[in-house]
Amino acid sequence: MLKRRFSRARARGKRKIHSEINMTPILDMTFLLLIAFIITFPALQNGITVKLPTAAGDPLPADEPLNITIRADGHFFLGQQEVSDEELYQAATAAVEKNPQVAAHIRGDETQAYGRIMDVIKVLRRARLNKFSLVTESE
């Protein structure tokens, strides 16, 4: 009889409230954002896909350089825009007039011939741009 009395008292409304946070939606959202960042990050770097050669070296400085990309098919890009030799010369000349210490970062596809990369360097030197670096993947 004593046993029934305690079981009825529990059943009458003495239930405990469980206040737990359901972590499943939070984890789902976190993984969704992680996947979104992983997919979009490569497009934020420069937008033009080239396979860079590997080499050891210091990281690039954080100033505002001219970003020049040479794709495997030999086309030049200044930032995201495809340019000819003459357009690259004009842009480099304008950049040197604004800031004589401006640098150029040249990203050339590893399958590209050495002569094509030297063509870019010749154009930069003709525009009186003396600071440039060849961008590589770190080893």
XYZ file of N, CA and C in Angstrom:
417
model
N 0.798 -1.177 0.000
C 0.000 0.000 0.000
C 0.863 1.274 0.000
N 1.894 1.227 0.762
C 2.815 2.359 0.815
C 3.462 2.591 -0.561
N 3.683 1.515 -1.221
C 4.301 1.608 -2.552
C 3.376 2.307 -3.534
N 2.056 2.025 -3.464
C 1.102 2.658 -4.368
C 1.011 4.160 -4.117
N 1.057 4.565 -2.870
C 0.916 5.965 -2.527
C 2.059 6.789 -3.151
N 3.286 6.278 -3.108
C 4.414 7.007 -3.695
C 4.334 7.039 -5.211
N 3.879 5.972 -5.808
C 3.789 5.966 -7.261
C 2.700 6.905 -7.744
N 1.569 7.037 -6.993
C 0.514 7.971 -7.375
C 0.984 9.416 -7.212
N 1.760 9.698 -6.186
C 2.253 11.061 -5.960
C 3.172 11.500 -7.103
N 3.926 10.587 -7.583
C 4.796 10.912 -8.727
C 3.982 11.160 -9.985
N 2.943 10.426 -10.170
C 2.135 10.527 -11.374
C 1.237 11.753 -11.370
N 0.949 12.353 -10.240
C 0.008 13.469 -10.149
C 0.552 14.797 -10.661
N 1.748 14.936 -10.982
C 2.219 16.229 -11.454
C 3.566 16.603 -10.902
N 4.233 15.742 -10.313
C 5.558 16.014 -9.790
C 6.617 15.626 -10.827
N 6.331 15.920 -12.081
C 7.275 15.582 -13.142
C 8.392 16.615 -13.185
N 9.566 16.154 -13.494
C 10.712 17.052 -13.611
C 10.765 17.611 -15.031
N 11.103 18.865 -15.154
C 11.246 19.499 -16.459
C 12.684 19.297 -16.908
N 12.820 18.755 -18.094
C 14.158 18.552 -18.658
C 14.473 19.726 -19.575
N 15.426 20.520 -19.195
C 15.821 21.665 -20.025
C 17.189 21.369 -20.628
N 17.179 20.781 -21.796
C 18.403 20.454 -22.512
C 18.371 21.151 -23.869
N 19.516 21.564 -24.327
C 19.618 22.180 -25.650
C 19.869 21.069 -26.658
N 19.082 21.075 -27.706
C 19.266 20.094 -28.767
C 20.419 20.578 -29.659
N 21.514 19.859 -29.656
C 22.727 20.275 -30.362
C 22.715 19.908 -31.848
N 21.826 19.056 -32.261
C 21.836 18.594 -33.654
C 21.659 19.733 -34.651
N 20.673 20.629 -34.501
C 20.568 21.724 -35.487
C 21.773 22.662 -35.480
N 22.351 22.872 -34.309
C 23.520 23.749 -34.233
C 24.705 23.122 -34.973
N 24.912 21.838 -34.770
C 26.003 21.149 -35.464
C 25.753 21.084 -36.961
N 24.516 20.867 -37.363
C 24.192 20.852 -38.789
C 24.523 22.192 -39.433
N 24.160 23.267 -38.783
C 24.428 24.602 -39.313
C 25.927 24.885 -39.368
N 26.660 24.459 -38.349
C 28.108 24.660 -38.318
C 28.783 23.929 -39.472
N 28.405 22.689 -39.697
C 29.007 21.930 -40.793
C 28.615 22.511 -42.145
N 27.402 23.015 -42.262
C 26.965 23.635 -43.507
C 27.800 24.886 -43.806
N 28.040 25.708 -42.796
C 28.876 26.893 -42.989
C 30.321 26.520 -43.310
N 30.830 25.492 -42.649
C 32.193 25.041 -42.920
C 32.339 24.596 -44.372
N 31.396 23.834 -44.854
C 31.431 23.376 -46.250
C 31.342 24.570 -47.199
N 30.485 25.532 -46.889
C 30.355 26.712 -47.745
C 31.673 27.483 -47.815
N 32.358 27.653 -46.683
C 33.639 28.363 -46.693
C 34.709 27.567 -47.428
N 34.723 26.266 -47.276
C 35.716 25.445 -47.972
C 35.535 25.554 -49.481
N 34.306 25.604 -49.940
C 34.041 25.680 -51.371
C 34.360 27.062 -51.925
N 34.039 28.127 -51.183
C 34.221 29.482 -51.715
C 35.619 30.047 -51.515
N 36.407 29.527 -50.595
C 37.731 30.103 -50.323
C 38.659 30.106 -51.533
N 38.775 29.021 -52.296
C 39.682 29.082 -53.459
C 39.296 30.157 -54.461
N 38.029 30.463 -54.588
C 37.609 31.496 -55.532
C 37.975 32.886 -55.040
N 38.171 33.060 -53.756
C 38.499 34.365 -53.201
C 39.962 34.723 -53.383
N 40.830 33.760 -53.599
C 42.259 34.052 -53.697
C 42.562 34.938 -54.888
N 42.244 34.502 -56.076
C 42.475 35.340 -57.246
C 41.489 35.043 -58.357
N 40.793 33.947 -58.276
C 39.764 33.643 -59.243
C 40.252 32.925 -60.492
N 41.517 32.971 -60.818
C 42.041 32.325 -62.009
C 42.863 31.142 -61.550
N 42.496 29.972 -62.008
C 43.122 28.754 -61.526
C 44.396 28.451 -62.297
N 45.486 28.381 -61.575
C 46.763 27.939 -62.138
C 47.392 26.994 -61.137
N 48.202 26.086 -61.619
C 48.921 25.173 -60.743
C 50.312 25.743 -60.531
N 50.552 26.262 -59.321
C 51.827 26.910 -59.029
C 52.901 25.880 -58.712
N 54.149 26.153 -59.097
C 55.245 25.280 -58.698
C 55.523 25.461 -57.204
N 56.225 24.523 -56.609
C 56.537 24.621 -55.181
C 57.978 25.081 -54.995
N 58.193 25.883 -53.951
C 59.524 26.371 -53.614
C 59.498 26.907 -52.197
N 60.666 26.933 -51.572
C 60.767 27.498 -50.224
C 60.997 28.996 -50.346
N 60.460 29.767 -49.407
C 60.662 31.208 -49.440
C 59.871 31.891 -48.352
N 60.101 33.190 -48.244
C 59.397 33.998 -47.254
C 57.997 34.325 -47.752
N 57.047 34.554 -46.829
C 55.711 34.969 -47.252
C 55.742 36.339 -47.918
N 54.732 36.601 -48.743
C 54.664 37.863 -49.461
C 54.261 38.989 -48.522
N 54.755 40.213 -48.756
C 54.334 41.337 -47.919
C 52.852 41.648 -48.132
N 52.275 42.377 -47.174
C 50.833 42.610 -47.188
C 50.431 43.897 -47.912
N 51.335 44.558 -48.670
C 50.960 45.781 -49.365
C 50.109 45.456 -50.595
N 49.735 46.477 -51.345
C 48.848 46.320 -52.497
C 49.663 46.131 -53.776
N 49.982 44.910 -54.162
C 50.786 44.701 -55.371
C 49.905 44.583 -56.613
N 50.565 44.590 -57.755
C 49.899 44.220 -59.000
C 49.908 42.693 -59.056
N 48.761 42.080 -59.158
C 48.678 40.621 -59.238
C 48.550 40.225 -60.695
N 49.581 39.593 -61.208
C 49.616 39.181 -62.603
C 49.610 37.662 -62.642
N 48.706 37.104 -63.439
C 48.581 35.650 -63.557
C 48.795 35.254 -65.010
N 49.549 34.177 -65.206
C 49.768 33.642 -66.541
C 49.186 32.229 -66.543
N 48.125 32.041 -67.289
C 47.473 30.730 -67.341
C 48.290 29.765 -68.189
N 47.897 28.501 -68.138
C 48.605 27.460 -68.892
C 48.539 27.714 -70.400
N 47.472 28.379 -70.864
C 47.359 28.656 -72.302
C 48.133 29.915 -72.724
N 48.802 30.594 -71.759
C 49.656 31.724 -72.085
C 48.999 33.084 -71.975
N 47.716 33.168 -71.623
C 47.038 34.461 -71.498
C 47.415 35.146 -70.182
N 47.585 36.474 -70.259
C 47.910 37.286 -69.073
C 46.624 37.769 -68.433
N 46.657 37.885 -67.105
C 45.550 38.479 -66.361
C 46.137 39.454 -65.366
N 45.554 40.625 -65.278
C 45.902 41.610 -64.270
C 44.715 41.648 -63.314
N 44.917 41.069 -62.131
C 43.789 40.863 -61.219
C 42.899 39.791 -61.810
N 41.675 40.158 -62.164
C 40.722 39.198 -62.749
C 40.508 39.440 -64.238
N 41.127 40.491 -64.792
C 40.861 40.892 -66.161
C 41.987 40.461 -67.100
N 41.610 39.853 -68.216
C 42.608 39.459 -69.211
C 43.130 40.705 -69.912
N 44.454 40.789 -70.042
C 45.085 41.967 -70.649
C 46.112 41.530 -71.682
N 46.411 42.452 -72.599
C 47.478 42.223 -73.575
C 48.776 42.784 -72.999
N 49.868 42.618 -73.741
C 51.158 43.163 -73.300
C 51.079 44.682 -73.124
N 50.453 45.351 -74.080
C 50.367 46.814 -74.033
C 49.490 47.285 -72.868
N 48.378 46.595 -72.617
C 47.512 46.964 -71.486
C 48.234 46.730 -70.156
N 49.022 45.669 -70.088
C 49.809 45.409 -68.882
C 50.848 46.508 -68.680
N 51.476 46.947 -69.755
C 52.449 48.037 -69.684
C 51.801 49.321 -69.178
N 50.638 49.665 -69.719
C 49.944 50.893 -69.304
C 49.531 50.824 -67.832
N 49.027 49.672 -67.392
C 48.620 49.518 -65.991
C 49.826 49.591 -65.059
N 50.934 48.978 -65.461
C 52.146 49.012 -64.637
C 52.713 50.424 -64.575
N 52.695 51.138 -65.680
C 53.183 52.520 -65.704
C 52.343 53.401 -64.792
N 51.027 53.229 -64.851
C 50.136 54.019 -63.990
C 50.371 53.692 -62.513
N 50.603 52.424 -62.214
C 50.848 52.025 -60.824
C 52.166 52.586 -60.314
N 53.191 52.627 -61.164
C 54.491 53.170 -60.762
C 54.398 54.681 -60.564
N 53.581 55.353 -61.374
C 53.399 56.801 -61.192
C 52.727 57.110 -59.862
N 51.767 56.276 -59.452
C 51.093 56.468 -58.157
C 52.030 56.172 -56.998
N 52.751 55.042 -57.107
C 53.626 54.590 -56.028
C 54.884 53.981 -56.647
N 56.019 54.686 -56.584
C 57.249 54.153 -57.190
C 57.736 52.852 -56.540
N 57.282 52.552 -55.333
C 57.706 51.329 -54.637
C 56.727 50.171 -54.838
N 55.792 50.293 -55.765
C 54.804 49.234 -55.984
C 55.510 47.957 -56.441
N 54.955 46.824 -56.033
C 55.516 45.521 -56.405
C 54.509 44.775 -57.268
N 55.003 43.792 -57.985
C 54.144 42.939 -58.797
C 54.349 41.494 -58.348
N 53.260 40.782 -58.198
C 53.320 39.353 -57.875
C 52.892 38.588 -59.117
N 53.805 37.786 -59.617
C 53.565 37.043 -60.855
C 53.255 35.601 -60.497
N 52.056 35.161 -60.871
C 51.643 33.780 -60.652
C 51.575 33.102 -62.015
N 52.545 32.245 -62.290
C 52.579 31.564 -63.569
C 52.314 30.082 -63.406
N 51.515 29.523 -64.286
C 51.252 28.092 -64.250
C 52.564 27.341 -64.442
N 52.727 26.236 -63.712
C 53.998 25.513 -63.762
C 54.265 24.884 -65.124
N 53.250 24.725 -65.950
C 53.453 24.172 -67.286
C 53.846 25.246 -68.293
N 53.807 26.507 -67.873
C 54.117 27.625 -68.758
C 55.620 27.698 -69.034
N 55.967 28.041 -70.244
C 57.373 28.150 -70.638
C 58.035 29.337 -69.940
N 59.304 29.206 -69.669
C 60.081 30.241 -68.988
C 60.052 31.550 -69.784
N 60.085 31.438 -71.093
C 60.092 32.629 -71.951
C 58.833 33.457 -71.800
N 57.687 32.828 -71.593
C 56.430 33.567 -71.446
C 56.427 34.374 -70.143
N 56.992 33.800 -69.101
C 57.090 34.523 -67.830
C 58.085 35.675 -67.979
N 59.152 35.457 -68.716
C 60.118 36.530 -68.952
C 59.512 37.662 -69.782
N 58.553 37.341 -70.666
C 57.858 38.390 -71.420
C 57.153 39.351 -70.462
N 56.525 38.809 -69.437
C 55.845 39.645 -68.443
C 56.866 40.498 -67.700
N 57.975 39.905 -67.310
C 59.005 40.642 -66.574
C 59.577 41.767 -67.451
N 59.767 41.516 -68.755
C 60.259 42.558 -69.667
C 59.291 43.735 -69.727
N 57.992 43.432 -69.792
C 56.986 44.502 -69.831
C 57.036 45.313 -68.542
N 57.170 44.640 -67.400
C 57.232 45.335 -66.113
C 58.489 46.198 -66.018
N 59.609 45.683 -66.486
C 60.867 46.451 -66.437
C 60.788 47.669 -67.365
N 60.133 47.512 -68.526
C 59.967 48.636 -69.449
C 59.101 49.735 -68.824
N 58.167 49.329 -67.932
C 57.298 50.287 -67.233
C 57.991 50.851 -65.988
N 59.262 50.515 -65.792
C 60.068 50.966 -64.659
C 59.590 50.398 -63.321
N 58.986 49.235 -63.354
C 58.595 48.533 -62.134
C 59.726 47.565 -61.809
N 60.419 47.823 -60.704
C 61.612 47.055 -60.376
C 61.387 45.983 -59.318
N 60.270 46.040 -58.611
C 60.002 45.047 -57.565
C 58.964 44.077 -58.054
N 59.347 42.839 -58.165
C 58.382 41.800 -58.509
C 58.811 40.488 -57.858
N 57.860 39.620 -57.688
C 58.152 38.306 -57.110
C 57.366 37.257 -57.863
N 57.958 36.076 -57.918
C 57.300 34.932 -58.539
C 56.629 34.138 -57.431
N 55.333 33.999 -57.479
C 54.559 33.350 -56.432
C 54.601 31.847 -56.646
N 54.861 31.112 -55.562
C 54.892 29.655 -55.607
C 54.077 29.092 -54.455
N 53.765 27.827 -54.528
C 53.154 27.118 -53.392
C 54.274 26.753 -52.431
N 54.009 26.817 -51.138
C 55.043 26.442 -50.176
C 55.191 24.933 -50.145
N 56.401 24.478 -49.892
C 56.685 23.041 -49.883
C 56.164 22.383 -48.642
